[in-house]
Each structure stands twice: as structure tokens, then as C-alpha cells.
Amino acid sequence: MKRLRRRGQEILLTLPSFFWLSLFFLIPTALVFILAFRPADPFGGIGRGWTTATIKGLADPQYLAIAWRTLWVSFLATAICMLLAVPTGYAVARVSERRRNLLLMLVIVPFWTSFLIRVFAWKSILHPEGFIKKILVFLGLVDPGASLLYNLGSVILVTVYTFLPFAILPIYAAAEKFDYRLIEAARDLGARPFEAFRKVFLPGIRQGLVTAVLVVFIPALGSYVIPDIVGGPGSELLGNKIAQRVFVDRNLPLAGGLSIVLILAVLAPLLAVLALQREKSRIEPPPADTES
Amino acid sequence: MKRSRFPYIVTGAVLVFFYLPILILVVDSFNASRFGGAWRGFSFKWYVRLFHEPAIWTAARNTLFIALFVTFVSLILGTTSALALHRFAKTRLQRFHYTLIYTPLVVPEILMGISLLMAFVAAGVRLGMLTIVLAHVTFCISYVALVVLGRLQDFDFTIIEAARDLGASSWMATRRVLIPMLAPGLAAAGLIAFTLSVDDFVITFFVAGPGATTLPIRVYSMIKHGATPLINALSTLLLALTFTTVFVSQRLSKSVALEGGQ
């Protein structure tokens, strides 16, 4: 009787969110896979019958080129974020507690400010009449006719700007728990500073690194606003193509087909990490187990 | 042992990188010149013009209305979800429930936007304020649930048992003990839901339809149509609002932590 009541309570508490997310998250996601096999109707809706033409059409070189560009732009942005986030996460973890709280605040506040406004800020400073351009021309670093905006460089720059706080936080969280006596031990045993960093510190904060890579790489793959505002025709990504199919030619099945490509691109790194972690835990059991 | 100064130099550079664009934007909002870059004297004229743009104020009102509603609904759904995840942690249903709560966090916004749009079109729902609210609640539930769950994990449940032993009904123990003690967590979760709703552009853009405009959608079309000085002024107002909110919530959570610690 008591068990039955407990079960009833569980279902009562689970039902609201479970129902909502099934209706507005699970079913719509499944629907993307189904509707990609429906033809488009001339009024921007979804037609009757079934077709594989949309999926076959994705093999178009235009889409392949864009999928490839999306991958390497996301990869490059993630790499740059990591190069900046590792030293920053380390520094935040190593300063005195009062300074650490201030630094953490300074890292988190941009995360609270409007995403669109942060992208727009870059558009106006990279603008031909903007601040950065004038300084670079004054220093003779760029040609007065060169454009800093509307190219892949500006897309990567703004992507790094947007996602860097998300990369710093997990690395800081891991670096704060790291036992720095290990580095001293490595140095005493003759490791050079960089060697100690690479062979002791980096493996020690591995979990933070993995999280940081995922929180930058995955949203970067789906990025749409950044290339739309600071990118040009030569720097469109998958997200832009999906949005164009929705807002410009209103072909929802084709937008769905492109979304499937994006879903697969997002799933690949996630599954890779899961598989790696499972493999890892099978080969070397966690330290707590080896002690007992 | 001497520590390398390199990480601290990078940190300084990163902070300059974070704040320089924001700073330039704020300074430019007071610049009389139509194009940033050259300083043509201090002026409030963009702010004055902003107050004469009725479209912005309609959008702001819509945004606020949506965000309040979304905060309320997602707090209820997220909290019940967190309670279920906490109390029945190990059942198979909860493991699936947890995956369902967690997955929306790792899905790129554009995918959520397109899938919701397709679902609304397939179901024949008219796009507008209602579809925006439905979409926002969907991505806010996960954040609320995880924040409240974090709070519950630090919670001492013997207090509830004590209340029950002293004769409180289950409902009374929830209302008089659990909810007041969860209040700071609920406030934090509500603030996150509110901010996410106010700030969301991508998902909103997909499910908004032609009639309903929110502030981010308005800002986006201003960016696209080059109303630069006005966006500078609007952005500065929004930044001031954000900084005040963060500051006040920091103060609040600090005073709560102090009271709790003594």
C-alpha cells in the first residue's frame, strides 16, 4: 500500500515536466526526421505523400561545402577558446579568494548581457568607420580598403568572444580542485615547467577540458546569428542555410533535412566523449576503487 | 618556486577583450555623431529619439509579459521535476526523466527553433505570443529543474520529518517548511528563467510569426536595417538594467548566505 502511494507520488511529480517536454521537445524533434520526407507545398506548409528527393538533394556540393565549413569554423573557434580558457581558468583558480570572486564575477557578467548586443558591439567596432579599423590603419597593419567585417575571420572572432566565458567556467572548476603539489613534485623530479603543465596539469583537469570543448563546439555548430550579422555571403554556416530555407523560400522539408545533418554533427562529438569515458573507466577504475 | 606570469597576462587580456566592445558601445551611445569612430561631442539625442519609438516600447511590453508568464510556468514545472528527480533518484523512470531534462541543454537553439516551428505548423497552431510562451517554457524547465535540484541536494530532509512528527500534514510541511527553505533556490532559478526568456532571440524568431514582436526581434531588425545609434542607446539601457540586477541579486544572495551561516 505504502509502495503504491510512493509510486503514485512519483508519477504525480514527474508527469507535468515529462508531459511538457515530450509534447514540446521529443515529438517536435522526431517530427523533423519525419517531415524531411514530406514534399513542400506551394504555400510554405507541408504537402501530402512521401519523397526522398529532399534527402538526396542534400548531397549537392553547395551543402557539402557549407557543412564542411561549419565543422572547421567550429573547430577553430573551439581551439582558440581553449588556448585562452586554460590559462585564464588556471589564473582564476590560483589567486586569493577575494580576487577570485571578483574575477569570477567579471567572467560571468558578460554571460548575463544580451547575446545580440554583444554581437552587435563587434559589428560596430569592426565597421569601416569603427574604432579597431582606425587603429589598425593608423598603425599601418591593414590596408585602408580592407574589410574587417563580413568574412570568416570576423565570424570566428565573435564566436570566440561569445562562448569564451562558457569555456572558462568548467576549466576553472576543475583547476580549483587540482592538487598543485603534484606539479611541484613533477618539477622536483626534473620536469621542465611546460612538461609539468602538459603531463600533470592537463590530464588532472581533463573533465573540465572535455566539458569546455563541448559547451563551445556544440553551440558553434548551430551558430546562426553570428554569421548572419558579422559574416558575409562567403561565410554562411549550416544555421544560415536552415534559416534561409525557413524565412526566404519557406521550404520546411528542406530546412528539416539540413537540420538532420546538424543533429548528426552535434551527436558525433557527444557520443565520442561518452564512448571514450566508458572505455577509460573500463581500463583504469577510478582511484577510489584501487585504494580499497 | 617562481610561478609563471603568463596565465595572469592572458587573463588580463581576456578581460580587456570581454569589456572593451561593451565599453565602446556605451561611450558611442552618448556620441552626437551618427557613425561611431569619430567623437562629435556629448549628446543625449539618441536616448531622446529612443523614447519616441513606439515600436520599441510595444516590443518591450511584450517581452516583459512573456517573460513573467514563462517564469511562473517554468518554475512550477521545473520544481516538480526537481522534486521527483531528487526524491525518487534511482528508479528507471527518473533516469529517463533526467535525460529528458538534460538533453535540451545540449541541443543548439536553432534545432529547437526549427523543430518547434515544424510541430506548430503541422498541428495548425497560429504563430504568435502563445507559441513564443510555449517555446520559452520548454527551454526554461531544464535550467529551473537543475538549479532547484542542486539546492535540494544540500537540503536537510530531517527537518521535514521533524515537521511531520510534530503533526504537520504532508501539504503543510511542503508549504510551511520546504518551500520557504527552497526560496533562495527558487529565486535564483526564476531569475535565470526570466533572463533567458528576455534574452532569447533564435528560438523566438522561428516561432514568433509576423504579428508578435519581442525586444530581441526588434533589436535584430534594427541591426539589419542599420539604426546604429539607437541600438547603442537601447543596449546601454539594457546593460545598465542587467548590471543592476546582477548587483542586487549578488547582494541578496550574500545576505541570505550570511543569515544561513549563523
JSON list of C-alpha atoms in Angstrom, two decimals, chain A residues 5-7 9-14 16-18 20-29 31-32 35-36 44-46 83-84 87-92 94-95 103 105-118 120-125 127 129-132 134 157 160-161 164-165 168 183-184 187-188 218-219 221-225 228-229 238-240 242-243 246-247 250 252-257 259-260 262-263 266 270, chain B residues 1-4 6-8 10-11 14-15 17-22 24-25 28 35-38 73 76-81 83-84 87-89 91-94 96-97 100-101 103-104 106-112 114-122 127 133-135 137-139 141-142 164 170 188 191-192 195 199 201-202 205-206 215-217 219-220 223-224 226-229 231-232 234-236 238-239 242-243 246-247 250:
[
{"chain": "A", "resi": 5, "resn": "ARG", "atom": "CA", "xyz": [1.34, 5.52, -2.74]},
{"chain": "A", "resi": 6, "resn": "ARG", "atom": "CA", "xyz": [5.01, 6.32, -3.22]},
{"chain": "A", "resi": 7, "resn": "ARG", "atom": "CA", "xyz": [4.74, 5.25, -6.85]},
{"chain": "A", "resi": 9, "resn": "GLN", "atom": "CA", "xyz": [3.51, 10.42, -5.76]},
{"chain": "A", "resi": 10, "resn": "GLU", "atom": "CA", "xyz": [6.42, 9.84, -8.11]},
{"chain": "A", "resi": 11, "resn": "ILE", "atom": "CA", "xyz": [4.18, 9.82, -11.15]},
{"chain": "A", "resi": 12, "resn": "LEU", "atom": "CA", "xyz": [2.29, 12.90, -9.95]},
{"chain": "A", "resi": 13, "resn": "LEU", "atom": "CA", "xyz": [5.54, 14.87, -9.54]},
{"chain": "A", "resi": 14, "resn": "THR", "atom": "CA", "xyz": [7.11, 13.60, -12.77]},
{"chain": "A", "resi": 16, "resn": "PRO", "atom": "CA", "xyz": [3.98, 17.79, -15.57]},
{"chain": "A", "resi": 17, "resn": "SER", "atom": "CA", "xyz": [7.56, 18.23, -16.84]},
{"chain": "A", "resi": 18, "resn": "PHE", "atom": "CA", "xyz": [7.57, 14.83, -18.52]},
{"chain": "A", "resi": 20, "resn": "TRP", "atom": "CA", "xyz": [5.53, 19.10, -21.40]},
{"chain": "A", "resi": 21, "resn": "LEU", "atom": "CA", "xyz": [8.95, 18.03, -22.65]},
{"chain": "A", "resi": 22, "resn": "SER", "atom": "CA", "xyz": [7.52, 15.08, -24.55]},
{"chain": "A", "resi": 23, "resn": "LEU", "atom": "CA", "xyz": [4.99, 17.31, -26.26]},
{"chain": "A", "resi": 24, "resn": "PHE", "atom": "CA", "xyz": [7.28, 20.28, -27.00]},
{"chain": "A", "resi": 25, "resn": "PHE", "atom": "CA", "xyz": [10.71, 18.68, -27.24]},
{"chain": "A", "resi": 26, "resn": "LEU", "atom": "CA", "xyz": [10.64, 14.94, -28.03]},
{"chain": "A", "resi": 27, "resn": "ILE", "atom": "CA", "xyz": [7.77, 14.92, -30.53]},
{"chain": "A", "resi": 28, "resn": "PRO", "atom": "CA", "xyz": [8.93, 18.06, -32.40]},
{"chain": "A", "resi": 29, "resn": "THR", "atom": "CA", "xyz": [12.47, 16.62, -32.71]},
{"chain": "A", "resi": 31, "resn": "LEU", "atom": "CA", "xyz": [8.88, 15.37, -36.38]},
{"chain": "A", "resi": 32, "resn": "VAL", "atom": "CA", "xyz": [11.95, 16.95, -38.03]},
{"chain": "A", "resi": 35, "resn": "LEU", "atom": "CA", "xyz": [8.77, 15.90, -42.22]},
{"chain": "A", "resi": 36, "resn": "ALA", "atom": "CA", "xyz": [12.07, 15.86, -44.11]},
{"chain": "A", "resi": 44, "resn": "GLY", "atom": "CA", "xyz": [5.07, 27.26, -47.37]},
{"chain": "A", "resi": 45, "resn": "GLY", "atom": "CA", "xyz": [3.44, 24.41, -45.50]},
{"chain": "A", "resi": 46, "resn": "ILE", "atom": "CA", "xyz": [3.94, 20.66, -45.64]},
{"chain": "A", "resi": 83, "resn": "LEU", "atom": "CA", "xyz": [44.02, 28.32, -25.69]},
{"chain": "A", "resi": 84, "resn": "LEU", "atom": "CA", "xyz": [42.61, 31.35, -23.86]},
{"chain": "A", "resi": 87, "resn": "PRO", "atom": "CA", "xyz": [45.47, 29.94, -18.69]},
{"chain": "A", "resi": 88, "resn": "THR", "atom": "CA", "xyz": [42.50, 32.05, -17.53]},
{"chain": "A", "resi": 89, "resn": "GLY", "atom": "CA", "xyz": [40.85, 29.17, -15.66]},
{"chain": "A", "resi": 90, "resn": "TYR", "atom": "CA", "xyz": [44.20, 28.40, -14.02]},
{"chain": "A", "resi": 91, "resn": "ALA", "atom": "CA", "xyz": [44.82, 32.03, -13.04]},
{"chain": "A", "resi": 92, "resn": "VAL", "atom": "CA", "xyz": [41.32, 32.43, -11.55]},
{"chain": "A", "resi": 94, "resn": "ARG", "atom": "CA", "xyz": [45.23, 30.34, -8.21]},
{"chain": "A", "resi": 95, "resn": "VAL", "atom": "CA", "xyz": [44.60, 33.89, -6.92]},
{"chain": "A", "resi": 103, "resn": "LEU", "atom": "CA", "xyz": [37.44, 37.68, -11.36]},
{"chain": "A", "resi": 105, "resn": "MET", "atom": "CA", "xyz": [32.07, 38.00, -11.43]},
{"chain": "A", "resi": 106, "resn": "LEU", "atom": "CA", "xyz": [33.92, 39.66, -14.30]},
{"chain": "A", "resi": 107, "resn": "VAL", "atom": "CA", "xyz": [33.84, 36.42, -16.30]},
{"chain": "A", "resi": 108, "resn": "ILE", "atom": "CA", "xyz": [30.15, 35.75, -15.58]},
{"chain": "A", "resi": 109, "resn": "VAL", "atom": "CA", "xyz": [28.70, 39.23, -16.16]},
{"chain": "A", "resi": 110, "resn": "PRO", "atom": "CA", "xyz": [29.14, 39.17, -19.98]},
{"chain": "A", "resi": 111, "resn": "PHE", "atom": "CA", "xyz": [27.15, 35.92, -19.89]},
{"chain": "A", "resi": 112, "resn": "TRP", "atom": "CA", "xyz": [24.24, 37.87, -18.39]},
{"chain": "A", "resi": 113, "resn": "THR", "atom": "CA", "xyz": [24.30, 40.60, -21.02]},
{"chain": "A", "resi": 114, "resn": "SER", "atom": "CA", "xyz": [22.22, 40.26, -24.16]},
{"chain": "A", "resi": 115, "resn": "PHE", "atom": "CA", "xyz": [23.74, 37.97, -26.77]},
{"chain": "A", "resi": 116, "resn": "LEU", "atom": "CA", "xyz": [22.52, 40.11, -29.70]},
{"chain": "A", "resi": 117, "resn": "ILE", "atom": "CA", "xyz": [24.00, 43.24, -28.17]},
{"chain": "A", "resi": 118, "resn": "ARG", "atom": "CA", "xyz": [27.40, 41.60, -27.74]},
{"chain": "A", "resi": 120, "resn": "PHE", "atom": "CA", "xyz": [26.24, 43.99, -32.46]},
{"chain": "A", "resi": 121, "resn": "ALA", "atom": "CA", "xyz": [29.02, 45.66, -30.43]},
{"chain": "A", "resi": 122, "resn": "TRP", "atom": "CA", "xyz": [31.55, 43.87, -32.61]},
{"chain": "A", "resi": 123, "resn": "LYS", "atom": "CA", "xyz": [29.76, 44.83, -35.77]},
{"chain": "A", "resi": 124, "resn": "SER", "atom": "CA", "xyz": [30.09, 48.47, -34.87]},
{"chain": "A", "resi": 125, "resn": "ILE", "atom": "CA", "xyz": [33.76, 48.33, -33.81]},
{"chain": "A", "resi": 127, "resn": "HIS", "atom": "CA", "xyz": [32.88, 48.60, -39.07]},
{"chain": "A", "resi": 129, "resn": "GLU", "atom": "CA", "xyz": [34.29, 53.71, -39.68]},
{"chain": "A", "resi": 130, "resn": "GLY", "atom": "CA", "xyz": [34.85, 51.89, -36.39]},
{"chain": "A", "resi": 131, "resn": "PHE", "atom": "CA", "xyz": [37.44, 52.01, -33.65]},
{"chain": "A", "resi": 132, "resn": "ILE", "atom": "CA", "xyz": [39.58, 48.94, -34.42]},
{"chain": "A", "resi": 134, "resn": "LYS", "atom": "CA", "xyz": [41.07, 53.18, -37.47]},
{"chain": "A", "resi": 157, "resn": "LEU", "atom": "CA", "xyz": [36.42, 36.20, -33.62]},
{"chain": "A", "resi": 160, "resn": "VAL", "atom": "CA", "xyz": [35.20, 33.07, -29.56]},
{"chain": "A", "resi": 161, "resn": "TYR", "atom": "CA", "xyz": [34.01, 36.26, -27.84]},
{"chain": "A", "resi": 164, "resn": "LEU", "atom": "CA", "xyz": [34.72, 32.03, -24.11]},
{"chain": "A", "resi": 165, "resn": "PRO", "atom": "CA", "xyz": [33.00, 32.57, -20.70]},
{"chain": "A", "resi": 168, "resn": "ILE", "atom": "CA", "xyz": [36.47, 29.33, -18.72]},
{"chain": "A", "resi": 183, "resn": "ILE", "atom": "CA", "xyz": [53.22, 20.00, -10.21]},
{"chain": "A", "resi": 184, "resn": "GLU", "atom": "CA", "xyz": [55.86, 20.76, -7.56]},
{"chain": "A", "resi": 187, "resn": "ARG", "atom": "CA", "xyz": [59.33, 19.79, -11.06]},
{"chain": "A", "resi": 188, "resn": "ASP", "atom": "CA", "xyz": [61.39, 18.30, -8.24]},
{"chain": "A", "resi": 218, "resn": "ILE", "atom": "CA", "xyz": [28.15, 22.24, -29.98]},
{"chain": "A", "resi": 219, "resn": "PRO", "atom": "CA", "xyz": [26.58, 25.73, -29.94]},
{"chain": "A", "resi": 221, "resn": "LEU", "atom": "CA", "xyz": [27.95, 24.14, -34.88]},
{"chain": "A", "resi": 222, "resn": "GLY", "atom": "CA", "xyz": [24.41, 25.52, -34.63]},
{"chain": "A", "resi": 223, "resn": "SER", "atom": "CA", "xyz": [25.53, 29.13, -34.83]},
{"chain": "A", "resi": 224, "resn": "TYR", "atom": "CA", "xyz": [23.29, 31.33, -36.96]},
{"chain": "A", "resi": 225, "resn": "VAL", "atom": "CA", "xyz": [23.10, 34.87, -35.57]},
{"chain": "A", "resi": 228, "resn": "ASP", "atom": "CA", "xyz": [24.23, 36.44, -40.10]},
{"chain": "A", "resi": 229, "resn": "ILE", "atom": "CA", "xyz": [25.35, 39.72, -38.51]},
{"chain": "A", "resi": 238, "resn": "LEU", "atom": "CA", "xyz": [24.58, 25.41, -41.72]},
{"chain": "A", "resi": 239, "resn": "GLY", "atom": "CA", "xyz": [22.44, 27.51, -39.37]},
{"chain": "A", "resi": 240, "resn": "ASN", "atom": "CA", "xyz": [22.14, 30.26, -42.01]},
{"chain": "A", "resi": 242, "resn": "ILE", "atom": "CA", "xyz": [18.37, 26.37, -42.32]},
{"chain": "A", "resi": 243, "resn": "ALA", "atom": "CA", "xyz": [17.11, 29.88, -41.55]},
{"chain": "A", "resi": 246, "resn": "VAL", "atom": "CA", "xyz": [12.56, 28.81, -43.41]},
{"chain": "A", "resi": 247, "resn": "PHE", "atom": "CA", "xyz": [12.40, 32.58, -43.88]},
{"chain": "A", "resi": 250, "resn": "ARG", "atom": "CA", "xyz": [9.77, 28.77, -46.96]},
{"chain": "A", "resi": 252, "resn": "LEU", "atom": "CA", "xyz": [10.21, 23.47, -44.36]},
{"chain": "A", "resi": 253, "resn": "PRO", "atom": "CA", "xyz": [11.07, 19.90, -45.50]},
{"chain": "A", "resi": 254, "resn": "LEU", "atom": "CA", "xyz": [14.43, 21.09, -46.86]},
{"chain": "A", "resi": 255, "resn": "ALA", "atom": "CA", "xyz": [15.07, 23.01, -43.62]},
{"chain": "A", "resi": 256, "resn": "GLY", "atom": "CA", "xyz": [14.28, 19.74, -41.83]},
{"chain": "A", "resi": 257, "resn": "GLY", "atom": "CA", "xyz": [16.75, 17.80, -44.00]},
{"chain": "A", "resi": 259, "resn": "SER", "atom": "CA", "xyz": [18.60, 20.11, -39.51]},
{"chain": "A", "resi": 260, "resn": "ILE", "atom": "CA", "xyz": [19.13, 16.34, -39.60]},
{"chain": "A", "resi": 262, "resn": "LEU", "atom": "CA", "xyz": [23.19, 19.37, -37.93]},
{"chain": "A", "resi": 263, "resn": "ILE", "atom": "CA", "xyz": [21.72, 16.91, -35.41]},
{"chain": "A", "resi": 266, "resn": "VAL", "atom": "CA", "xyz": [26.10, 17.51, -32.80]},
{"chain": "A", "resi": 270, "resn": "LEU", "atom": "CA", "xyz": [28.75, 13.80, -27.71]},
{"chain": "B", "resi": 1, "resn": "MET", "atom": "CA", "xyz": [59.04, 28.21, -6.64]},
{"chain": "B", "resi": 2, "resn": "LYS", "atom": "CA", "xyz": [58.50, 31.07, -9.02]},
{"chain": "B", "resi": 3, "resn": "ARG", "atom": "CA", "xyz": [55.19, 30.85, -10.84]},
{"chain": "B", "resi": 4, "resn": "SER", "atom": "CA", "xyz": [54.89, 31.80, -14.47]},
{"chain": "B", "resi": 6, "resn": "PHE", "atom": "CA", "xyz": [51.87, 34.07, -18.43]},
{"chain": "B", "resi": 7, "resn": "PRO", "atom": "CA", "xyz": [48.40, 32.90, -17.23]},
{"chain": "B", "resi": 8, "resn": "TYR", "atom": "CA", "xyz": [47.82, 36.23, -15.45]},
{"chain": "B", "resi": 10, "resn": "VAL", "atom": "CA", "xyz": [46.34, 36.11, -20.64]},
{"chain": "B", "resi": 11, "resn": "THR", "atom": "CA", "xyz": [43.61, 36.66, -18.03]},
{"chain": "B", "resi": 14, "resn": "VAL", "atom": "CA", "xyz": [40.80, 38.21, -21.88]},
{"chain": "B", "resi": 15, "resn": "LEU", "atom": "CA", "xyz": [39.09, 40.68, -19.55]},
{"chain": "B", "resi": 17, "resn": "PHE", "atom": "CA", "xyz": [38.67, 41.53, -24.75]},
{"chain": "B", "resi": 18, "resn": "PHE", "atom": "CA", "xyz": [35.40, 40.95, -22.83]},
{"chain": "B", "resi": 19, "resn": "TYR", "atom": "CA", "xyz": [34.78, 44.51, -21.78]},
{"chain": "B", "resi": 20, "resn": "LEU", "atom": "CA", "xyz": [36.29, 46.72, -24.49]},
{"chain": "B", "resi": 21, "resn": "PRO", "atom": "CA", "xyz": [33.45, 46.20, -27.03]},
{"chain": "B", "resi": 22, "resn": "ILE", "atom": "CA", "xyz": [30.82, 46.84, -24.35]},
{"chain": "B", "resi": 24, "resn": "ILE", "atom": "CA", "xyz": [32.96, 51.35, -26.72]},
{"chain": "B", "resi": 25, "resn": "LEU", "atom": "CA", "xyz": [29.26, 50.73, -27.30]},
{"chain": "B", "resi": 28, "resn": "ASP", "atom": "CA", "xyz": [29.23, 55.66, -28.53]},
{"chain": "B", "resi": 35, "resn": "PHE", "atom": "CA", "xyz": [28.63, 56.83, -37.11]},
{"chain": "B", "resi": 36, "resn": "GLY", "atom": "CA", "xyz": [30.86, 55.78, -34.23]},
{"chain": "B", "resi": 37, "resn": "GLY", "atom": "CA", "xyz": [34.58, 56.20, -34.67]},
{"chain": "B", "resi": 38, "resn": "ALA", "atom": "CA", "xyz": [34.88, 59.96, -34.51]},
{"chain": "B", "resi": 73, "resn": "VAL", "atom": "CA", "xyz": [5.02, 28.29, -15.54]},
{"chain": "B", "resi": 76, "resn": "ILE", "atom": "CA", "xyz": [6.16, 25.16, -11.36]},
{"chain": "B", "resi": 77, "resn": "LEU", "atom": "CA", "xyz": [7.17, 22.55, -13.94]},
{"chain": "B", "resi": 78, "resn": "GLY", "atom": "CA", "xyz": [10.89, 22.75, -13.10]},
{"chain": "B", "resi": 79, "resn": "THR", "atom": "CA", "xyz": [10.34, 22.49, -9.35]},
{"chain": "B", "resi": 80, "resn": "THR", "atom": "CA", "xyz": [8.02, 19.47, -9.53]},
{"chain": "B", "resi": 81, "resn": "SER", "atom": "CA", "xyz": [10.57, 17.90, -11.86]},
{"chain": "B", "resi": 83, "resn": "LEU", "atom": "CA", "xyz": [11.44, 17.15, -6.52]},
{"chain": "B", "resi": 84, "resn": "ALA", "atom": "CA", "xyz": [10.73, 13.97, -8.49]},
{"chain": "B", "resi": 87, "resn": "ARG", "atom": "CA", "xyz": [13.11, 12.01, -4.08]},
{"chain": "B", "resi": 88, "resn": "PHE", "atom": "CA", "xyz": [12.95, 9.02, -6.43]},
{"chain": "B", "resi": 89, "resn": "ALA", "atom": "CA", "xyz": [16.50, 9.30, -7.71]},
{"chain": "B", "resi": 91, "resn": "THR", "atom": "CA", "xyz": [14.10, 4.50, -10.46]},
{"chain": "B", "resi": 92, "resn": "ARG", "atom": "CA", "xyz": [14.18, 3.78, -14.16]},
{"chain": "B", "resi": 93, "resn": "LEU", "atom": "CA", "xyz": [11.52, 6.41, -14.83]},
{"chain": "B", "resi": 94, "resn": "GLN", "atom": "CA", "xyz": [13.68, 9.09, -13.17]},
{"chain": "B", "resi": 96, "resn": "PHE", "atom": "CA", "xyz": [14.77, 8.67, -18.33]},
{"chain": "B", "resi": 97, "resn": "HIS", "atom": "CA", "xyz": [13.25, 11.83, -16.84]},
{"chain": "B", "resi": 100, "resn": "LEU", "atom": "CA", "xyz": [14.77, 14.33, -20.91]},
{"chain": "B", "resi": 101, "resn": "ILE", "atom": "CA", "xyz": [15.56, 17.33, -18.67]},
{"chain": "B", "resi": 103, "resn": "THR", "atom": "CA", "xyz": [19.10, 16.94, -23.38]},
{"chain": "B", "resi": 104, "resn": "PRO", "atom": "CA", "xyz": [17.52, 20.33, -24.26]},
{"chain": "B", "resi": 106, "resn": "VAL", "atom": "CA", "xyz": [22.97, 20.45, -25.23]},
{"chain": "B", "resi": 107, "resn": "VAL", "atom": "CA", "xyz": [20.74, 20.95, -28.28]},
{"chain": "B", "resi": 108, "resn": "PRO", "atom": "CA", "xyz": [21.69, 24.03, -30.34]},
{"chain": "B", "resi": 109, "resn": "GLU", "atom": "CA", "xyz": [18.96, 26.67, -30.18]},
{"chain": "B", "resi": 110, "resn": "ILE", "atom": "CA", "xyz": [18.34, 26.65, -33.91]},
{"chain": "B", "resi": 111, "resn": "LEU", "atom": "CA", "xyz": [17.36, 22.96, -33.79]},
{"chain": "B", "resi": 112, "resn": "MET", "atom": "CA", "xyz": [14.86, 23.61, -31.04]},
{"chain": "B", "resi": 114, "resn": "ILE", "atom": "CA", "xyz": [13.05, 24.64, -36.26]},
{"chain": "B", "resi": 115, "resn": "SER", "atom": "CA", "xyz": [11.54, 21.57, -34.60]},
{"chain": "B", "resi": 116, "resn": "LEU", "atom": "CA", "xyz": [9.02, 23.64, -32.64]},
{"chain": "B", "resi": 117, "resn": "LEU", "atom": "CA", "xyz": [8.14, 25.61, -35.77]},
{"chain": "B", "resi": 118, "resn": "MET", "atom": "CA", "xyz": [7.51, 22.37, -37.66]},
{"chain": "B", "resi": 119, "resn": "ALA", "atom": "CA", "xyz": [5.40, 20.99, -34.82]},
{"chain": "B", "resi": 120, "resn": "PHE", "atom": "CA", "xyz": [3.29, 24.17, -34.66]},
{"chain": "B", "resi": 121, "resn": "VAL", "atom": "CA", "xyz": [2.84, 24.24, -38.44]},
{"chain": "B", "resi": 122, "resn": "ALA", "atom": "CA", "xyz": [1.95, 20.51, -38.54]},
{"chain": "B", "resi": 127, "resn": "LEU", "atom": "CA", "xyz": [2.15, 31.54, -34.58]},
{"chain": "B", "resi": 133, "resn": "VAL", "atom": "CA", "xyz": [5.49, 31.30, -24.44]},
{"chain": "B", "resi": 134, "resn": "LEU", "atom": "CA", "xyz": [5.26, 27.55, -25.15]},
{"chain": "B", "resi": 135, "resn": "ALA", "atom": "CA", "xyz": [8.75, 27.54, -26.70]},
{"chain": "B", "resi": 137, "resn": "VAL", "atom": "CA", "xyz": [8.86, 27.38, -21.14]},
{"chain": "B", "resi": 138, "resn": "THR", "atom": "CA", "xyz": [10.31, 24.37, -22.96]},
{"chain": "B", "resi": 139, "resn": "PHE", "atom": "CA", "xyz": [13.91, 25.56, -22.69]},
{"chain": "B", "resi": 141, "resn": "ILE", "atom": "CA", "xyz": [12.25, 23.99, -17.49]},
{"chain": "B", "resi": 142, "resn": "SER", "atom": "CA", "xyz": [15.66, 22.32, -17.70]},
{"chain": "B", "resi": 164, "resn": "ARG", "atom": "CA", "xyz": [5.66, 15.57, 10.12]},
{"chain": "B", "resi": 170, "resn": "SER", "atom": "CA", "xyz": [2.32, 16.43, 4.05]},
{"chain": "B", "resi": 188, "resn": "ALA", "atom": "CA", "xyz": [17.78, 32.08, -8.47]},
{"chain": "B", "resi": 191, "resn": "LEU", "atom": "CA", "xyz": [15.86, 34.90, -12.30]},
{"chain": "B", "resi": 192, "resn": "ILE", "atom": "CA", "xyz": [17.59, 32.58, -14.77]},
{"chain": "B", "resi": 195, "resn": "THR", "atom": "CA", "xyz": [16.71, 36.36, -18.14]},
{"chain": "B", "resi": 199, "resn": "ASP", "atom": "CA", "xyz": [17.24, 37.50, -24.00]},
{"chain": "B", "resi": 201, "resn": "PHE", "atom": "CA", "xyz": [16.34, 35.56, -30.00]},
{"chain": "B", "resi": 202, "resn": "VAL", "atom": "CA", "xyz": [16.89, 32.43, -32.12]},
{"chain": "B", "resi": 205, "resn": "PHE", "atom": "CA", "xyz": [12.48, 34.29, -34.21]},
{"chain": "B", "resi": 206, "resn": "PHE", "atom": "CA", "xyz": [11.44, 30.85, -35.50]},
{"chain": "B", "resi": 215, "resn": "LEU", "atom": "CA", "xyz": [12.65, 43.21, -27.85]},
{"chain": "B", "resi": 216, "resn": "PRO", "atom": "CA", "xyz": [15.41, 40.94, -29.25]},
{"chain": "B", "resi": 217, "resn": "ILE", "atom": "CA", "xyz": [13.48, 40.59, -32.52]},
{"chain": "B", "resi": 219, "resn": "VAL", "atom": "CA", "xyz": [16.84, 44.84, -31.93]},
{"chain": "B", "resi": 220, "resn": "TYR", "atom": "CA", "xyz": [17.71, 42.30, -34.63]},
{"chain": "B", "resi": 223, "resn": "ILE", "atom": "CA", "xyz": [20.74, 45.84, -36.56]},
{"chain": "B", "resi": 224, "resn": "LYS", "atom": "CA", "xyz": [19.79, 44.52, -40.00]},
{"chain": "B", "resi": 226, "resn": "GLY", "atom": "CA", "xyz": [21.33, 49.91, -39.70]},
{"chain": "B", "resi": 227, "resn": "ALA", "atom": "CA", "xyz": [19.76, 52.06, -36.97]},
{"chain": "B", "resi": 228, "resn": "THR", "atom": "CA", "xyz": [23.13, 52.01, -35.18]},
{"chain": "B", "resi": 229, "resn": "PRO", "atom": "CA", "xyz": [22.97, 54.95, -32.73]},
{"chain": "B", "resi": 231, "resn": "ILE", "atom": "CA", "xyz": [20.71, 50.39, -30.75]},
{"chain": "B", "resi": 232, "resn": "ASN", "atom": "CA", "xyz": [23.70, 51.83, -28.88]},
{"chain": "B", "resi": 234, "resn": "LEU", "atom": "CA", "xyz": [18.95, 50.87, -26.18]},
{"chain": "B", "resi": 235, "resn": "SER", "atom": "CA", "xyz": [21.84, 48.49, -25.45]},
{"chain": "B", "resi": 236, "resn": "THR", "atom": "CA", "xyz": [23.24, 50.87, -22.83]},
{"chain": "B", "resi": 238, "resn": "LEU", "atom": "CA", "xyz": [19.64, 47.16, -21.14]},
{"chain": "B", "resi": 239, "resn": "LEU", "atom": "CA", "xyz": [23.23, 46.81, -19.91]},
{"chain": "B", "resi": 242, "resn": "THR", "atom": "CA", "xyz": [21.49, 43.83, -16.31]},
{"chain": "B", "resi": 243, "resn": "PHE", "atom": "CA", "xyz": [24.31, 45.16, -14.15]},
{"chain": "B", "resi": 246, "resn": "VAL", "atom": "CA", "xyz": [23.30, 41.13, -11.11]},
{"chain": "B", "resi": 247, "resn": "PHE", "atom": "CA", "xyz": [24.49, 43.52, -8.40]},
{"chain": "B", "resi": 250, "resn": "GLN", "atom": "CA", "xyz": [24.61, 39.26, -5.57]}
]
